[in-house]
Tab-separated table of C-alpha atoms in Angstrom:
chain	number	residue	atom	x	y	z
A	1148	MET	CA	135.888	-38.487	21.266
A	1149	ASP	CA	136.655	-42.214	20.960
A	1150	PRO	CA	139.009	-43.083	23.875
A	1151	LYS	CA	141.362	-44.942	21.496
A	1152	ILE	CA	141.669	-41.850	19.296
A	1153	ASN	CA	142.202	-39.677	22.353
A	1154	GLU	CA	144.965	-41.980	23.541
A	1155	TYR	CA	146.594	-41.903	20.099
A	1156	LEU	CA	146.504	-38.106	20.006
A	1157	MET	CA	147.830	-37.723	23.550
A	1158	LYS	CA	150.719	-40.043	22.742
A	1159	LEU	CA	151.554	-37.886	19.707
A	1160	ALA	CA	151.238	-34.635	21.632
A	1161	ARG	CA	154.161	-35.300	23.953
A	1162	GLU	CA	155.043	-32.338	26.148
A	1163	ASP	CA	158.380	-31.164	27.520
A	1164	ASP	CA	157.264	-27.942	29.194
A	1165	LYS	CA	157.563	-28.646	32.900
A	1166	TYR	CA	155.019	-25.978	33.847
A	1167	ILE	CA	152.378	-27.540	31.611
A	1168	LEU	CA	153.141	-30.971	33.027
A	1169	GLU	CA	152.950	-29.618	36.581
A	1170	MET	CA	149.599	-27.910	35.961
A	1171	GLU	CA	148.196	-31.042	34.349
A	1172	ARG	CA	149.295	-33.068	37.373
A	1173	THR	CA	147.729	-30.580	39.796
A	1174	ALA	CA	144.476	-30.529	37.804
A	1175	SER	CA	144.325	-34.300	37.809
A	1176	GLU	CA	145.122	-34.613	41.547
A	1177	LYS	CA	142.668	-31.946	42.675
A	1178	ASN	CA	140.073	-32.762	40.019
A	1179	PHE	CA	140.281	-29.152	38.869
A	1180	PRO	CA	138.802	-28.602	35.387
A	1181	ILE	CA	141.279	-27.398	32.744
A	1182	VAL	CA	140.950	-27.263	28.951
A	1183	GLU	CA	143.676	-29.946	28.634
A	1184	ARG	CA	146.597	-30.312	26.311
A	1185	LEU	CA	144.962	-30.827	22.917
A	1186	VAL	CA	142.903	-27.678	23.412
A	1187	GLY	CA	145.979	-25.897	24.768
A	1188	ARG	CA	147.773	-26.521	21.483
A	1189	LEU	CA	144.783	-25.153	19.602
A	1190	LEU	CA	144.855	-21.943	21.692
A	1191	PHE	CA	148.578	-21.643	20.977
A	1192	VAL	CA	148.162	-21.973	17.208
A	1193	LEU	CA	145.169	-19.629	17.066
A	1194	THR	CA	147.182	-17.015	18.968
A	1195	LYS	CA	150.166	-17.418	16.630
A	1196	LEU	CA	147.873	-16.911	13.642
A	1197	LYS	CA	145.868	-14.041	15.115
A	1198	ARG	CA	148.774	-12.083	16.643
A	1199	PRO	CA	146.486	-10.362	19.155
A	1200	LYS	CA	147.298	-7.222	21.115
A	1201	LEU	CA	144.749	-8.044	23.816
A	1202	ILE	CA	143.320	-11.334	25.076
A	1203	VAL	CA	140.681	-11.333	27.815
A	1204	GLU	CA	139.768	-14.521	29.636
A	1205	LEU	CA	136.432	-14.865	31.409
A	1206	GLY	CA	137.217	-17.522	33.986
A	1207	SER	CA	140.925	-18.361	34.155
A	1208	GLY	CA	141.070	-20.952	36.931
A	1209	PHE	CA	144.702	-21.319	37.947
A	1210	GLY	CA	145.965	-20.182	34.554
A	1211	TYR	CA	146.317	-23.272	32.348
A	1212	SER	CA	144.673	-21.831	29.226
A	1213	ALA	CA	146.245	-18.417	29.911
A	1214	TYR	CA	149.669	-20.026	29.954
A	1215	TRP	CA	149.167	-21.484	26.447
A	1216	PHE	CA	147.912	-18.111	25.190
A	1217	ALA	CA	150.785	-16.243	26.806
A	1218	LYS	CA	153.423	-18.608	25.404
A	1219	ALA	CA	152.202	-17.760	21.901
A	1220	LEU	CA	151.841	-14.010	22.451
A	1221	GLN	CA	154.367	-11.746	20.787
A	1222	ASN	CA	153.607	-8.145	21.702
A	1223	GLY	CA	150.201	-8.458	23.292
A	1224	LYS	CA	148.931	-8.984	26.801
A	1225	ILE	CA	146.403	-11.253	28.448
A	1226	VAL	CA	143.938	-10.376	31.200
A	1227	LEU	CA	143.158	-13.255	33.574
A	1228	THR	CA	139.981	-13.131	35.647
A	1229	ASP	CA	138.552	-15.377	38.331
A	1230	TYR	CA	136.183	-14.781	41.210
A	1231	ARG	CA	138.386	-16.908	43.490
A	1232	LYS	CA	141.383	-15.070	44.851
A	1233	GLU	CA	143.261	-18.320	45.411
A	1234	ASN	CA	143.068	-19.255	41.718
A	1235	ILE	CA	144.418	-15.909	40.584
A	1236	GLN	CA	147.204	-16.059	43.154
A	1237	ASN	CA	148.230	-19.477	41.859
A	1238	ALA	CA	148.162	-18.189	38.293
A	1239	GLU	CA	150.269	-15.174	39.258
A	1240	ARG	CA	152.822	-17.405	40.961
A	1241	LEU	CA	153.030	-19.564	37.836
A	1242	PHE	CA	153.493	-16.584	35.520
A	1243	LEU	CA	156.175	-15.167	37.797
A	1244	GLU	CA	158.096	-18.439	37.749
A	1245	THR	CA	157.855	-18.891	33.990
A	1246	GLY	CA	158.902	-15.332	33.172
A	1247	LEU	CA	155.647	-14.577	31.383
A	1248	ILE	CA	154.417	-12.139	34.035
A	1249	ARG	CA	155.024	-8.994	31.976
A	1250	LYS	CA	152.490	-10.221	29.444
A	1251	ALA	CA	149.692	-10.738	31.979
A	1252	VAL	CA	147.247	-8.786	34.128
A	1253	PHE	CA	145.633	-10.597	37.093
A	1254	ARG	CA	142.164	-9.645	38.267
A	1255	VAL	CA	139.952	-11.087	40.993
A	1256	GLY	CA	136.209	-10.483	40.691
A	1257	GLU	CA	133.190	-10.816	38.408
A	1258	ALA	CA	134.658	-11.697	35.000
A	1259	MET	CA	132.100	-9.813	32.923
A	1260	ASP	CA	132.413	-6.589	34.950
A	1261	ILE	CA	136.182	-6.691	34.684
A	1262	ALA	CA	136.103	-7.440	30.947
A	1263	LYS	CA	133.856	-4.426	30.321
A	1264	GLU	CA	136.766	-2.174	31.263
A	1265	TYR	CA	138.736	-3.338	28.229
A	1266	LYS	CA	138.260	-2.084	24.652
A	1267	ASP	CA	139.473	-3.633	21.391
A	1268	ILE	CA	139.612	-7.201	22.643
A	1269	ASP	CA	141.193	-9.414	19.942
A	1270	ILE	CA	140.535	-12.773	21.582
A	1271	LEU	CA	137.758	-13.295	24.130
A	1272	PHE	CA	138.004	-16.645	25.909
A	1273	ILE	CA	134.883	-17.795	27.768
A	1274	ASP	CA	134.894	-20.407	30.512
A	1275	ILE	CA	132.501	-19.084	33.187
A	1276	GLU	CA	129.139	-20.400	34.464
A	1277	LYS	CA	127.390	-21.923	31.474
A	1278	HIS	CA	124.092	-20.031	31.867
A	1279	GLN	CA	126.065	-16.759	31.608
A	1280	TYR	CA	127.649	-17.409	28.194
A	1281	LEU	CA	125.003	-15.642	26.097
A	1282	GLU	CA	124.816	-12.625	28.378
A	1283	ALA	CA	128.613	-12.411	28.365
A	1284	ILE	CA	128.875	-12.230	24.605
A	1285	GLN	CA	125.949	-9.843	24.209
A	1286	THR	CA	127.407	-7.538	26.874
A	1287	LEU	CA	130.912	-7.589	25.454
A	1288	LEU	CA	130.145	-7.308	21.736
A	1289	PRO	CA	130.962	-3.551	21.711
A	1290	ASN	CA	134.308	-4.307	23.337
A	1291	LEU	CA	135.490	-6.626	20.567
A	1292	ASN	CA	138.023	-5.434	18.033
A	1293	ARG	CA	137.623	-5.804	14.263
A	1294	ASN	CA	137.988	-9.474	13.251
A	1295	ALA	CA	138.054	-10.603	16.875
A	1296	LEU	CA	137.975	-14.265	17.826
A	1297	ILE	CA	135.644	-15.669	20.434
A	1298	ILE	CA	136.749	-18.998	21.901
A	1299	ALA	CA	134.395	-20.773	24.297
A	1300	ASP	CA	134.992	-23.952	26.256
A	1301	ASN	CA	132.330	-26.605	26.996
A	1302	SER	CA	130.279	-25.774	23.900
A	1303	LEU	CA	129.065	-29.394	23.644
A	1304	TRP	CA	128.480	-29.671	27.422
A	1305	TYR	CA	129.136	-33.416	27.720
A	1306	GLY	CA	127.012	-33.983	24.603
A	1307	LYS	CA	123.896	-32.714	26.406
A	1308	VAL	CA	123.323	-30.001	23.778
A	1309	ALA	CA	122.482	-32.718	21.245
A	1310	LYS	CA	119.927	-34.352	23.530
A	1311	ASN	CA	116.596	-33.147	24.820
A	1312	ILE	CA	118.003	-32.016	28.180
A	1313	ARG	CA	116.673	-28.781	29.614
A	1314	ASP	CA	118.676	-27.813	32.689
A	1315	ARG	CA	119.898	-24.242	33.003
A	1316	GLU	CA	123.468	-24.978	31.886
A	1317	THR	CA	122.521	-26.997	28.795
A	1318	LEU	CA	119.958	-24.400	27.716
A	1319	GLY	CA	122.518	-21.662	28.323
A	1320	ILE	CA	125.094	-23.272	26.051
A	1321	LYS	CA	122.485	-24.074	23.374
A	1322	LYS	CA	121.271	-20.460	23.249
A	1323	PHE	CA	124.858	-19.224	23.078
A	1324	ASN	CA	125.762	-21.593	20.227
A	1325	LYS	CA	122.588	-20.729	18.302
A	1326	TYR	CA	123.145	-17.007	18.736
A	1327	LEU	CA	126.653	-17.096	17.296
A	1328	PHE	CA	125.902	-19.549	14.478
A	1329	GLU	CA	122.920	-17.439	13.393
A	1330	SER	CA	124.700	-14.099	13.632
A	1331	GLN	CA	125.642	-12.699	10.221
A	1332	ASP	CA	128.565	-10.930	11.838
A	1333	PHE	CA	130.402	-14.145	12.715
A	1334	ILE	CA	131.467	-17.357	11.085
A	1335	THR	CA	131.233	-19.965	13.790
A	1336	MET	CA	132.296	-23.549	14.320
A	1337	ILE	CA	132.577	-26.051	17.128
A	1338	LEU	CA	135.605	-28.326	17.286
A	1339	PRO	CA	134.838	-31.633	19.000
A	1340	LEU	CA	137.985	-31.562	21.149
A	1341	ARG	CA	137.441	-32.518	24.775
A	1342	ASP	CA	134.081	-30.923	25.728
A	1343	GLY	CA	133.719	-28.899	22.520
A	1344	VAL	CA	135.515	-25.664	21.668
A	1345	LEU	CA	133.468	-22.994	19.933
A	1346	ILE	CA	135.365	-20.620	17.689
A	1347	ALA	CA	133.655	-17.591	16.203
A	1348	TYR	CA	135.492	-15.232	13.844
A	1349	LYS	CA	134.087	-11.714	13.618
A	1350	LEU	CA	133.709	-10.839	9.948
A	1351	SER	CA	133.784	-7.063	10.465
B	284	MET	CA	132.241	-38.166	15.981
B	285	ASP	CA	128.998	-39.179	17.721
B	286	PRO	CA	126.251	-39.061	15.024
B	287	LYS	CA	123.964	-37.045	17.352
B	288	ILE	CA	126.671	-34.417	17.831
B	289	ASN	CA	127.315	-34.350	14.100
B	290	GLU	CA	123.608	-33.807	13.448
B	291	TYR	CA	123.498	-30.997	16.030
B	292	LEU	CA	126.505	-29.275	14.449
B	293	MET	CA	125.169	-29.644	10.906
B	294	LYS	CA	121.857	-28.120	11.969
B	295	LEU	CA	123.721	-25.159	13.449
B	296	ALA	CA	125.973	-24.761	10.414
B	297	ARG	CA	123.179	-23.834	8.031
B	298	GLU	CA	124.419	-22.764	4.609
B	299	ASP	CA	122.997	-20.245	2.129
B	300	ASP	CA	125.758	-20.349	-0.471
B	301	LYS	CA	124.201	-22.072	-3.467
B	302	TYR	CA	127.535	-23.218	-4.859
B	303	ILE	CA	128.436	-24.981	-1.629
B	304	LEU	CA	125.011	-26.609	-1.510
B	305	GLU	CA	125.341	-27.702	-5.142
B	306	MET	CA	128.798	-29.208	-4.589
B	307	GLU	CA	127.607	-31.033	-1.488
B	308	ARG	CA	124.688	-32.450	-3.479
B	309	THR	CA	126.975	-33.570	-6.305
B	310	ALA	CA	129.405	-35.176	-3.846
B	311	SER	CA	126.603	-37.055	-2.165
B	312	GLU	CA	125.025	-38.232	-5.449
B	313	LYS	CA	128.278	-39.354	-7.029
B	314	ASN	CA	129.805	-40.581	-3.779
B	315	PHE	CA	132.726	-38.230	-4.408
B	316	PRO	CA	134.839	-37.567	-1.298
B	317	ILE	CA	134.892	-33.940	-0.102
B	318	VAL	CA	136.069	-32.462	3.203
B	319	GLU	CA	132.464	-31.481	4.024
B	320	ARG	CA	130.968	-28.382	5.524
B	321	LEU	CA	132.341	-28.380	9.076
B	322	VAL	CA	135.872	-28.712	7.736
B	323	GLY	CA	135.079	-26.112	5.058
B	324	ARG	CA	134.309	-23.574	7.773
B	325	LEU	CA	137.572	-24.414	9.484
B	326	LEU	CA	139.514	-23.800	6.256
B	327	PHE	CA	137.692	-20.473	5.862
B	328	VAL	CA	138.563	-19.285	9.391
B	329	LEU	CA	142.186	-20.438	9.164
B	330	THR	CA	142.557	-18.527	5.905
B	331	LYS	CA	141.008	-15.381	7.409
B	332	LEU	CA	143.455	-15.590	10.313
B	333	LYS	CA	146.512	-16.458	8.224
B	334	ARG	CA	145.934	-13.977	5.358
B	335	PRO	CA	148.041	-16.063	2.965
B	336	LYS	CA	149.503	-14.834	-0.290
B	337	LEU	CA	149.772	-18.360	-1.677
B	338	ILE	CA	147.806	-21.548	-0.999
B	339	VAL	CA	148.749	-24.778	-2.765
B	340	GLU	CA	146.416	-27.766	-2.729
B	341	LEU	CA	147.727	-31.264	-3.334
B	342	GLY	CA	144.613	-33.037	-4.576
B	343	SER	CA	141.730	-30.649	-5.225
B	344	GLY	CA	139.027	-32.961	-6.532
B	345	PHE	CA	136.324	-30.790	-8.100
B	346	GLY	CA	137.238	-27.789	-5.928
B	347	TYR	CA	135.150	-27.994	-2.743
B	348	SER	CA	137.968	-27.202	-0.294
B	349	ALA	CA	139.501	-24.710	-2.746
B	350	TYR	CA	136.203	-22.847	-2.877
B	351	TRP	CA	136.200	-22.359	0.925
B	352	PHE	CA	139.826	-21.214	0.824
B	353	ALA	CA	139.183	-18.851	-2.080
B	354	LYS	CA	136.121	-17.293	-0.416
B	355	ALA	CA	138.302	-16.307	2.535
B	356	LEU	CA	141.277	-15.070	0.482
B	357	GLN	CA	141.901	-11.364	0.332
B	358	ASN	CA	144.897	-10.676	-1.872
B	359	GLY	CA	146.327	-14.114	-2.337
B	360	LYS	CA	145.875	-16.897	-4.828
B	361	ILE	CA	145.256	-20.624	-4.674
B	362	VAL	CA	146.764	-23.332	-6.885
B	363	LEU	CA	144.465	-26.302	-7.502
B	364	THR	CA	145.966	-29.607	-8.607
B	365	ASP	CA	144.468	-32.924	-9.613
B	366	TYR	CA	145.658	-35.737	-11.823
B	367	ARG	CA	142.202	-36.054	-13.366
B	368	LYS	CA	141.492	-33.472	-16.057
B	369	GLU	CA	137.748	-33.794	-15.551
B	370	ASN	CA	138.008	-32.750	-11.887
B	371	ILE	CA	140.041	-29.664	-12.685
B	372	GLN	CA	137.672	-28.716	-15.504
B	373	ASN	CA	134.737	-28.953	-13.114
B	374	ALA	CA	136.586	-26.835	-10.563
B	375	GLU	CA	137.421	-24.243	-13.211
B	376	ARG	CA	133.789	-24.063	-14.296
B	377	LEU	CA	132.733	-23.518	-10.680
B	378	PHE	CA	135.275	-20.761	-10.095
B	379	LEU	CA	134.246	-19.039	-13.326
B	380	GLU	CA	130.582	-19.057	-12.281
B	381	THR	CA	131.267	-17.798	-8.775
B	382	GLY	CA	133.566	-14.994	-9.864
B	383	LEU	CA	136.505	-16.364	-7.903
B	384	ILE	CA	138.506	-17.347	-10.979
B	385	ARG	CA	141.031	-14.484	-10.751
B	386	LYS	CA	142.184	-15.909	-7.395
B	387	ALA	CA	142.861	-19.403	-8.732
B	388	VAL	CA	145.334	-21.343	-10.893
B	389	PHE	CA	144.217	-24.725	-12.298
B	390	ARG	CA	146.734	-27.471	-12.913
B	391	VAL	CA	146.319	-31.032	-14.145
B	392	GLY	CA	149.087	-33.510	-13.274
B	393	GLU	CA	151.148	-34.974	-10.454
B	394	ALA	CA	150.386	-32.750	-7.451
B	395	MET	CA	153.857	-32.925	-5.894
B	396	ASP	CA	155.660	-32.090	-9.135
B	397	ILE	CA	153.409	-29.110	-9.733
B	398	ALA	CA	153.739	-27.876	-6.146
B	399	LYS	CA	157.538	-27.937	-6.408
B	400	GLU	CA	157.311	-25.070	-8.898
B	401	TYR	CA	155.960	-22.753	-6.193
B	402	LYS	CA	158.036	-20.963	-3.540
B	403	ASP	CA	156.863	-19.307	-0.313
B	404	ILE	CA	153.751	-21.403	0.147
B	405	ASP	CA	151.746	-20.018	3.091
B	406	ILE	CA	149.176	-22.811	3.297
B	407	LEU	CA	149.824	-26.307	1.970
B	408	PHE	CA	146.693	-28.459	1.845
B	409	ILE	CA	147.247	-32.213	1.461
B	410	ASP	CA	144.594	-34.618	0.232
B	411	ILE	CA	146.406	-37.034	-2.108
B	412	GLU	CA	147.110	-40.777	-1.854
B	413	LYS	CA	147.689	-41.525	1.808
B	414	HIS	CA	151.005	-43.347	1.374
B	415	GLN	CA	152.391	-40.197	-0.292
B	416	TYR	CA	151.758	-37.781	2.598
B	417	LEU	CA	155.171	-38.071	4.246
B	418	GLU	CA	157.078	-37.828	0.983
B	419	ALA	CA	154.987	-34.800	0.016
B	420	ILE	CA	155.824	-32.851	3.139
B	421	GLN	CA	159.506	-33.832	3.102
B	422	THR	CA	159.795	-32.819	-0.547
B	423	LEU	CA	157.994	-29.518	-0.096
B	424	LEU	CA	159.531	-28.348	3.179
B	425	PRO	CA	161.937	-25.959	1.351
B	426	ASN	CA	158.985	-24.462	-0.512
B	427	LEU	CA	157.136	-23.407	2.643
B	428	ASN	CA	157.129	-19.791	3.727
B	429	ARG	CA	157.962	-18.616	7.245
B	430	ASN	CA	155.158	-19.570	9.679
B	431	ALA	CA	153.410	-21.644	7.009
B	432	LEU	CA	150.413	-23.814	7.813
B	433	ILE	CA	150.124	-27.411	6.710
B	434	ILE	CA	146.577	-28.745	6.642
B	435	ALA	CA	146.056	-32.441	5.893
B	436	ASP	CA	142.792	-34.318	5.449
B	437	ASN	CA	142.186	-37.920	6.613
B	438	SER	CA	144.753	-37.752	9.390
B	439	LEU	CA	142.749	-40.248	11.490
B	440	TRP	CA	142.017	-42.486	8.492
B	441	TYR	CA	138.692	-43.852	9.723
B	442	GLY	CA	140.233	-44.361	13.167
B	443	LYS	CA	142.646	-46.971	11.769
B	444	VAL	CA	145.677	-44.996	12.975
B	445	ALA	CA	144.680	-45.785	16.572
B	446	LYS	CA	144.436	-49.522	15.893
B	447	ASN	CA	147.022	-52.087	15.013
B	448	ILE	CA	146.294	-51.955	11.290
B	449	ARG	CA	149.231	-52.107	8.923
B	450	ASP	CA	148.071	-51.471	5.364
B	451	ARG	CA	150.011	-49.025	3.224
B	452	GLU	CA	147.571	-46.139	3.704
B	453	THR	CA	147.309	-46.437	7.492
B	454	LEU	CA	151.076	-46.732	7.867
B	455	GLY	CA	151.524	-43.759	5.541
B	456	ILE	CA	149.269	-41.532	7.621
B	457	LYS	CA	150.814	-42.720	10.907
B	458	LYS	CA	154.346	-41.925	9.704
B	459	PHE	CA	153.224	-38.516	8.477
B	460	ASN	CA	151.511	-37.662	11.788
B	461	LYS	CA	154.515	-38.868	13.812
B	462	TYR	CA	156.953	-36.897	11.662
B	463	LEU	CA	155.119	-33.606	12.133
B	464	PHE	CA	154.341	-34.079	15.836
B	465	GLU	CA	157.991	-34.918	16.535
B	466	SER	CA	159.445	-32.101	14.446
B	467	GLN	CA	160.726	-29.230	16.583
B	468	ASP	CA	159.974	-26.868	13.716
B	469	PHE	CA	156.202	-27.331	13.939
B	470	ILE	CA	153.482	-27.279	16.526
B	471	THR	CA	150.990	-29.860	15.379
B	472	MET	CA	147.473	-30.940	16.253
B	473	ILE	CA	144.730	-33.124	14.861
B	474	LEU	CA	141.149	-31.915	15.031
B	475	PRO	CA	138.672	-34.806	15.165
B	476	LEU	CA	136.360	-33.294	12.555
B	477	ARG	CA	135.112	-35.762	9.955
B	478	ASP	CA	138.110	-38.014	9.203
B	479	GLY	CA	140.626	-35.930	11.181
B	480	VAL	CA	142.251	-32.686	10.075
B	481	LEU	CA	145.921	-32.260	10.885
B	482	ILE	CA	147.125	-28.714	11.338
B	483	ALA	CA	150.816	-27.955	11.681
B	484	TYR	CA	152.083	-24.436	12.266
B	485	LYS	CA	155.675	-23.769	11.251
B	486	LEU	CA	157.421	-22.051	14.129
B	487	SER	CA	160.152	-20.453	11.992
């Protein structure tokens, strides 16, 4: 995105939620990757529209995206996963403080293995190692509910997907994008926010 | 959007629907502005998620956006408006051919005046003269249903909103964006697809 446009949008998207501001500060200080505020708002609106019972995140970090999901949840719950215990502990502390803890389940371990335990997933959020994206969706297809949403971060991978770059991560994202766009069972799009957010709506 | 990224996305978003292809051809030949395919998919997915009973379009042109909305509609209907009779006639012909006509109402005249006749609007789509955007939303606020979606095209206005440009159109869009982002009754975002698509979700 044009930096001027980004600046304009960030100025519009003023935020009062002190937990969001605190997480954004931490991410910036520690150079920890988060989906950022404009994507956070998108996750919030999609959750309001979808009214999911169950959200599963593959790769939650310290809980920034999960917090936006959880804020929008009415009666559902969200499963956070991360292979680093420290991340999940930080997320749990945040959810405890904000009063959202009853909506969340915190799991340390291999995201895909954990996700396989859950049936009828309404929103599957993917933010793990980029070469694992395709395997993740193929593995978890039977666990998706009717009309599920798949939301995947980094689907433009710094623009590398549009260039002739062939490292494992770029190829992984390209195969994942192609698979979902070509599938007759989904209508798929990529929103050019931050590093690209793929959204696939399951038609059946 | 980076032209390379746009090309990559357009290649992914292959289309088989002959009516969409025909409208895109017509738009390109006659240099008629349409929201284009990547935005069309977004309208489709938002409609699937929202399940609206009533969509009202302010400014339908020859029906490209309305066609995407109508394809995704289950039990609802869409009201098309345009001040040019020829546009509405073309839209009506399209909807007759595609079998979507029972979902649509075709109205020639001043979009805002027509829209005022409708209550409980679930999705309000805005694509009229840019200096009229703010007035349109202020006028139609009482006609919106609970948790309505506002979707507005051209919300980045060729990037002019991020520059110090002060013509009537740019100022109109800027005021509209500011109004919705600052309103406590909406959560608002702008997706940088094509010329910018504003989406505002009514929180009550």
